[in-house]
CSV table of C-alpha atoms in Angstrom, one decimal:
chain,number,residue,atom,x,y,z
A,1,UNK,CA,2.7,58.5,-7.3
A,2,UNK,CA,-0.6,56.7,-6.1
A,3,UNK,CA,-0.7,55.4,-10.1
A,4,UNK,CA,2.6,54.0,-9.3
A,5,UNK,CA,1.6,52.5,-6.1
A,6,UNK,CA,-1.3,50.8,-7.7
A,7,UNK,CA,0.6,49.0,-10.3
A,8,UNK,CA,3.4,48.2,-7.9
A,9,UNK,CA,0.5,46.5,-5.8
A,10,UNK,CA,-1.0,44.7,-8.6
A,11,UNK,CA,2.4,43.5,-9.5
A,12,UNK,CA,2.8,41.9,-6.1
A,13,UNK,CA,-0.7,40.3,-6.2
A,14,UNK,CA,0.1,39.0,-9.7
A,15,UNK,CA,3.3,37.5,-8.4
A,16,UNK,CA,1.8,35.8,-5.1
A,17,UNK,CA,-1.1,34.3,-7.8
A,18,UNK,CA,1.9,32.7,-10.3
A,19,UNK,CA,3.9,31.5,-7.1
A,20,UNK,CA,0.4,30.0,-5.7
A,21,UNK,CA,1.6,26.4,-4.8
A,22,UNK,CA,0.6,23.2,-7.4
A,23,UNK,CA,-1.9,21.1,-5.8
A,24,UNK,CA,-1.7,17.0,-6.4
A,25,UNK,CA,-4.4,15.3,-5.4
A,26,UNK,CA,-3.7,11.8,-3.5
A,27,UNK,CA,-6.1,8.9,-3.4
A,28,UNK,CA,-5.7,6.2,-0.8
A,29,UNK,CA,-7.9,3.9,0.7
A,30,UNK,CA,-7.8,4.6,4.4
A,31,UNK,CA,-8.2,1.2,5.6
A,32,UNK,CA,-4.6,-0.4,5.6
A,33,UNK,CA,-2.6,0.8,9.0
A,34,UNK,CA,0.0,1.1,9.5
A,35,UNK,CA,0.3,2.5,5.2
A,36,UNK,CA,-3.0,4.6,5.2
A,37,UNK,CA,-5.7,4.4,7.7
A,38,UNK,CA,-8.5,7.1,8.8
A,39,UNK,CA,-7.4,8.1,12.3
A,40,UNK,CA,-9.9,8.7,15.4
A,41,UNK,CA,-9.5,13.0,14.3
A,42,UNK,CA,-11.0,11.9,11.0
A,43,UNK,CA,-7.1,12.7,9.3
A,44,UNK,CA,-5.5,10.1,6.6
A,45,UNK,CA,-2.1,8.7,8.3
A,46,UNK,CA,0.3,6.2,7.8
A,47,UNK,CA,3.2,5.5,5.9
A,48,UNK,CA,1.8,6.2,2.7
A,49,UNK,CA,0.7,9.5,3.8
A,50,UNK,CA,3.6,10.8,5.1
A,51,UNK,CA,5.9,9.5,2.0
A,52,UNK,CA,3.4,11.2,-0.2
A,53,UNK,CA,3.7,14.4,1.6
A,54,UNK,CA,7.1,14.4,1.6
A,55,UNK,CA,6.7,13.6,-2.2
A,56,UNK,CA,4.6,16.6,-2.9
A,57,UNK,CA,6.9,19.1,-0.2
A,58,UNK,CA,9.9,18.3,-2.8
A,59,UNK,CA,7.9,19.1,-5.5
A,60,UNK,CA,7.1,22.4,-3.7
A,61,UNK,CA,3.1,21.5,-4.4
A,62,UNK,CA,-0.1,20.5,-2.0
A,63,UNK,CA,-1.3,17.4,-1.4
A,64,UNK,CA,-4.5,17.2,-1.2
A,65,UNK,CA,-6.2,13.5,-0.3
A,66,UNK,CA,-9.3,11.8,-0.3
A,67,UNK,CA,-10.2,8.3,0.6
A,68,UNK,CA,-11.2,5.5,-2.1
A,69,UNK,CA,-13.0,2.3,-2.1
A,70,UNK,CA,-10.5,-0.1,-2.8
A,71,UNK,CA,-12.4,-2.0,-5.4
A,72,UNK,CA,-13.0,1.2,-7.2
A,73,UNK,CA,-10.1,3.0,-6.5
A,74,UNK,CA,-8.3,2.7,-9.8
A,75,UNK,CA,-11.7,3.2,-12.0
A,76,UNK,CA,-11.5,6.5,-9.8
A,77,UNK,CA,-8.1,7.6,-10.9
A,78,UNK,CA,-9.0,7.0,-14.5
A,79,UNK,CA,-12.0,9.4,-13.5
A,80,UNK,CA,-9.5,12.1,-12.7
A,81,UNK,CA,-11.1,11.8,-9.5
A,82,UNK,CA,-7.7,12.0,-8.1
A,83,UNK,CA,-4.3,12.2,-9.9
A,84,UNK,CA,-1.7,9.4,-8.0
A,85,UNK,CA,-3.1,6.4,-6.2
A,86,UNK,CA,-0.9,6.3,-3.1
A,87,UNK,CA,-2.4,3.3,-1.0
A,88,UNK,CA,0.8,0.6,-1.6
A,89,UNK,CA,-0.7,-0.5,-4.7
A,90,UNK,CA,1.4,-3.9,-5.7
A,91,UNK,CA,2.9,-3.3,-9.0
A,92,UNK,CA,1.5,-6.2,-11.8
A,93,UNK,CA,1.4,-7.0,-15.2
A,94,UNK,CA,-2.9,-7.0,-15.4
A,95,UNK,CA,-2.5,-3.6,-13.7
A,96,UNK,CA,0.3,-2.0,-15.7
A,97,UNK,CA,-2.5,-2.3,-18.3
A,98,UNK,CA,-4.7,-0.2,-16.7
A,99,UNK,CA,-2.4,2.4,-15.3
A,100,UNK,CA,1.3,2.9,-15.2
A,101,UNK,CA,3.7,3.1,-12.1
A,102,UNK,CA,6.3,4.9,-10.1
A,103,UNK,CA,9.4,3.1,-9.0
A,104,UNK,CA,8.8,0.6,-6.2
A,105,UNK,CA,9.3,2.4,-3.2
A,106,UNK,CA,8.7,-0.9,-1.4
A,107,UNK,CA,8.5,-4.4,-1.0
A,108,UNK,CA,5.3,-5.2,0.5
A,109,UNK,CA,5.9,-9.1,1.3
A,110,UNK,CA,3.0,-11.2,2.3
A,111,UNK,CA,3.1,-14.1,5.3
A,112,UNK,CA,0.4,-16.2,6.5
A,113,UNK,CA,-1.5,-16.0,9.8
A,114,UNK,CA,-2.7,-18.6,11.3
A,115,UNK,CA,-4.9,-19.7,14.9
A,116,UNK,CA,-2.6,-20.2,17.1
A,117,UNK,CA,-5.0,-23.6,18.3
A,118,UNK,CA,-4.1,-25.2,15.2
A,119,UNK,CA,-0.3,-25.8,15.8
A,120,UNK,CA,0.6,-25.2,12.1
A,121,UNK,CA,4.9,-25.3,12.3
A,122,UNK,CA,4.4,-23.9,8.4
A,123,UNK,CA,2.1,-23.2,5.6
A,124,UNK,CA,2.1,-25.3,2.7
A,125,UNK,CA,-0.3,-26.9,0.4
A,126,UNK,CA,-0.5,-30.5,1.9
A,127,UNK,CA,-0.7,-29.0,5.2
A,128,UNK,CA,-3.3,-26.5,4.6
A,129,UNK,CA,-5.8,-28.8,3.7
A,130,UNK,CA,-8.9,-28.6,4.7
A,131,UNK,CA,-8.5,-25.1,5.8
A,132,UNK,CA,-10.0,-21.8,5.5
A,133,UNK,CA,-8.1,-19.1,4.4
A,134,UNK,CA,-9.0,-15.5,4.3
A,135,UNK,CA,-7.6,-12.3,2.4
A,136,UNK,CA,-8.5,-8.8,0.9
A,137,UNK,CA,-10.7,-8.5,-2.3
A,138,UNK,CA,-8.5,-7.6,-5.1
A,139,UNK,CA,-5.5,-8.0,-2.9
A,140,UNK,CA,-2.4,-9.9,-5.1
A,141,UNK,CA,-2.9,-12.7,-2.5
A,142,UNK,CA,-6.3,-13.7,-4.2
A,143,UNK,CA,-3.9,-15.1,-7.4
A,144,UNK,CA,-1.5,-16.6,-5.5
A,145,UNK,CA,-4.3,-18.7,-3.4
A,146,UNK,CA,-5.9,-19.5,-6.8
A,147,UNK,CA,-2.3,-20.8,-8.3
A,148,UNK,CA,-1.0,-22.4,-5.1
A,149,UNK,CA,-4.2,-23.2,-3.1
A,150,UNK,CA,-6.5,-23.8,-5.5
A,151,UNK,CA,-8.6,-26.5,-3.0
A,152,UNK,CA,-8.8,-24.2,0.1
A,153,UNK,CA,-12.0,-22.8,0.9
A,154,UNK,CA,-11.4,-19.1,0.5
A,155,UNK,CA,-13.0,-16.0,2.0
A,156,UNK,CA,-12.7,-12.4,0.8
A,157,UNK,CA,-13.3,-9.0,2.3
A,158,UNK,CA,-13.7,-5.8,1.0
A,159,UNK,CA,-11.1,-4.6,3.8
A,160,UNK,CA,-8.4,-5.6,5.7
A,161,UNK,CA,-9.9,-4.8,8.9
A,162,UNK,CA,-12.7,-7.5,8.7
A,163,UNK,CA,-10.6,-10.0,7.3
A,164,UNK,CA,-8.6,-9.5,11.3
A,165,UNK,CA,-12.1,-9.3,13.3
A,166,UNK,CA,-13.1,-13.2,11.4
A,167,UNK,CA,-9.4,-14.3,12.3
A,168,UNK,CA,-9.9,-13.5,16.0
A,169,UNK,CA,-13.8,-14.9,16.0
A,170,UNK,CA,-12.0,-18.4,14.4
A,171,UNK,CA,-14.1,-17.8,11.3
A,172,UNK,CA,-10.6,-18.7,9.5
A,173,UNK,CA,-8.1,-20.7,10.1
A,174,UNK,CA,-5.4,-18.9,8.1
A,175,UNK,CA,-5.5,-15.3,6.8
A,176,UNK,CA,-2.6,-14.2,4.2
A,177,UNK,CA,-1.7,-10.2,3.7
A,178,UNK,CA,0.9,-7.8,3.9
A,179,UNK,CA,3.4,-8.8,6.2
A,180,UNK,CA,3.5,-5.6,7.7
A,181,UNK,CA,-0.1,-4.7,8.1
A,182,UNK,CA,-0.6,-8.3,10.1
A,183,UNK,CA,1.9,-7.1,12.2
A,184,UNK,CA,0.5,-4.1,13.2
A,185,UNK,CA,-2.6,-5.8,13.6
A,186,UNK,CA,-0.4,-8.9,15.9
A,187,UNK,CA,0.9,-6.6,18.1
A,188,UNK,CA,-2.6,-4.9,19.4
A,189,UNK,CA,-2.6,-7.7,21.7
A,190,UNK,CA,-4.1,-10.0,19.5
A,191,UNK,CA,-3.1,-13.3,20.9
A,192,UNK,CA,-5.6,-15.6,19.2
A,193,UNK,CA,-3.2,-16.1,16.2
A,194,UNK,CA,0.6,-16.0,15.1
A,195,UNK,CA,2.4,-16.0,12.1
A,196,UNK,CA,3.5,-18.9,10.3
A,197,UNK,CA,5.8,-19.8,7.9
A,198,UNK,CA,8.2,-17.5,5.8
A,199,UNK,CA,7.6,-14.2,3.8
A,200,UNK,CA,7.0,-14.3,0.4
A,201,UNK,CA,6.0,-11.8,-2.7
A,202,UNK,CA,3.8,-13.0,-5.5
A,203,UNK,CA,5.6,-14.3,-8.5
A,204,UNK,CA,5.5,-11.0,-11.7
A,205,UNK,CA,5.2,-8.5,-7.9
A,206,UNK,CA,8.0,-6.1,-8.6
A,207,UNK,CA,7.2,-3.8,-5.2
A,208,UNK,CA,4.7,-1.3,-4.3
A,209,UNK,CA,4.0,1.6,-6.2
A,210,UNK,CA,2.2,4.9,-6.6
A,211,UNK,CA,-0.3,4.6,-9.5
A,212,UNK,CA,-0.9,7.4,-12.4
A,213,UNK,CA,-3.3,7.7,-15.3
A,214,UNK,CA,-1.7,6.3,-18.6
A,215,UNK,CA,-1.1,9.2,-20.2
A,216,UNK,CA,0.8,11.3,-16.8
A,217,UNK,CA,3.9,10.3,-17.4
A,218,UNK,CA,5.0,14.3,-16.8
A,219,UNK,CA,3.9,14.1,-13.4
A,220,UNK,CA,4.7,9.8,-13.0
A,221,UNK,CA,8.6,11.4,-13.9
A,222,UNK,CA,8.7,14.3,-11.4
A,223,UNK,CA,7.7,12.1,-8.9
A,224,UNK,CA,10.4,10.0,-9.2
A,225,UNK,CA,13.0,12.4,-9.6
A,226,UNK,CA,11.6,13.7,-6.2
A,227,UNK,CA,11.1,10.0,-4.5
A,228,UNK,CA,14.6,9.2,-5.6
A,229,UNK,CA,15.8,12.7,-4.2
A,230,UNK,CA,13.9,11.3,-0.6
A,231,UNK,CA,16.1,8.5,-0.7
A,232,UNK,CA,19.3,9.6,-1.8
A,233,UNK,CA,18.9,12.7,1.3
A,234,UNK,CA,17.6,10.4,4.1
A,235,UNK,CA,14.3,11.2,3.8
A,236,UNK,CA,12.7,8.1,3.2
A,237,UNK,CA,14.3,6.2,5.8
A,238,UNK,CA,13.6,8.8,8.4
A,239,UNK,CA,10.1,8.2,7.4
A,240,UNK,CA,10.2,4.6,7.2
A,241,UNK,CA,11.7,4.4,10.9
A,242,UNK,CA,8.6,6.1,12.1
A,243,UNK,CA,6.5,2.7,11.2
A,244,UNK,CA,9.3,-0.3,10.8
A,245,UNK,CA,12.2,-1.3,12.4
A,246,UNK,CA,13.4,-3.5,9.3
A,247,UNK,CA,14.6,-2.2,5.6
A,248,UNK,CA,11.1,-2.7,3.6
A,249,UNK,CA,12.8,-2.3,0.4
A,250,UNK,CA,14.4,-5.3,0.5
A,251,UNK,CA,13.4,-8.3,-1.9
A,252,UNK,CA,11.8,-11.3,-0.1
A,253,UNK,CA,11.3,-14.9,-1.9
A,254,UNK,CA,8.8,-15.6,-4.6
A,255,UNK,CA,5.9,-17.5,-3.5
A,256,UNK,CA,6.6,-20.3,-5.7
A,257,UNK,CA,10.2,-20.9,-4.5
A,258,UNK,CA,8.0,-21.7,-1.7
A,259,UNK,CA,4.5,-23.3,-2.7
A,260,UNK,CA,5.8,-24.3,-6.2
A,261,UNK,CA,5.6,-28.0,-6.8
């Protein structure tokens, strides 16, 4: 009987190690609110964060996150330091050679910022001259500037964050980024600047999307089974309500319907 008892026991504790949950690991960068930031309780929110949980909850696994450079942070992946980047990583040709995508789960369109001192009624070339214009290193924005701006002074940051803190010191004169994360930033009270002109997304941008090794495309498919299972149940938009009041997966303009001579 005890005999019995013991295997029926080792059994169980066989069955509870084979049922132990999958763990994906999750890189972000932690310094893009309101997509991933590092909150006061040291946790990683933000849109990002909670889409990729949900992500990971219909896979029936554990996400398990840890925050990345952004200059580094696909070098890191190709580590297997992590196995998704999930940080609203624009979706490109140059970076489609380095690692391959998800669907786009959004459309991250970019608008200029500008001092509210300088009057600008819109942002083009011609009127822009002269001007200093800021953005993220390695953001999508730096090739657009280079294409359509190419005689601005421009500044780069490493984050997003210090790119805001020179806008409201009038170190710039325009910034240009996610629409969304300016926004966040505009309504902290920030009333040294305002945004100008319409929305736009970088010519060859086809959305935002979670980022995978080369060689994952087991794991790249599950995911989006289980990100187009979010959507089609209600998930996602329950989600998305939580940050924005508009539909980000909708296309904006290309930037050179706008800047294009």
């Amino acid at each position: 009987m005890k005999l019995y008892a013991c295997a029926a026991m080792a059994l169980v504790l066989t069955g509870a190690l084979s049922a132990k949950a999958e763990t994906i690991r999750m890189g972000a960068e932690g310094a893009y609110p309101p997509f991933n930031y590092v909150a006061e309780d040291g946790q990683l929110k933000g849109f990002d964060i909670d889409l990729g949980n949900a992500i990971c909850a219909e896979l029936k696994a554990e996400c398990e996150w840890s925050v990345n450079e952004w200059s580094g942070i696909i070098p890191a992946l190709q580590a297997s330091k992590f196995d998704i980047i999930a940080s609203s990583m624009a979706i490109t040709d140059a970076r489609m050679e380095k690692v391959s995508f998800s669907d786009p789960y959004y459309f991250n369109a970019m608008r200029f910022v500008a001092l509210k001192e300088l009057g600008l009624a819109d942002v083009k070339p011609a009127a822009a001259k002269d001007l200093v214009i800021g953005t993220q290193s390695g953001s999508i924005a730096v090739d657009m500037l280079k294409q359509f701006f190419p005689n601005n002074e421009v500044k780069l940051y490493p984050t997003l964050g210090e790119a805001f803190l020179d806008m409201k010191s009038s170190r710039l004169d325009l910034l240009v980024e996610s629409k969304i994360a300016s926004a966040d930033w505009l309504a902290q009270d920030e009333d040294c600047c305002v945004f100008v002109g319409e929305e736009f997304l970088q010519d060859g941008t086809l959305g935002a999307g979670l980022a995978f090794r080369k060689d994952d495309d087991a794991l790249r498919e599950r995911v989006n089974a289980a990100l187009a299972e979010l959507v089609s149940n209600g998930t996602y938009d329950t989600i998305r309500k939580k940050y924005f009041d508009f539909d980000i997966r909708q296309k904006p303009k290309n930037a050179s319907e706008l800047f294009g001579k």
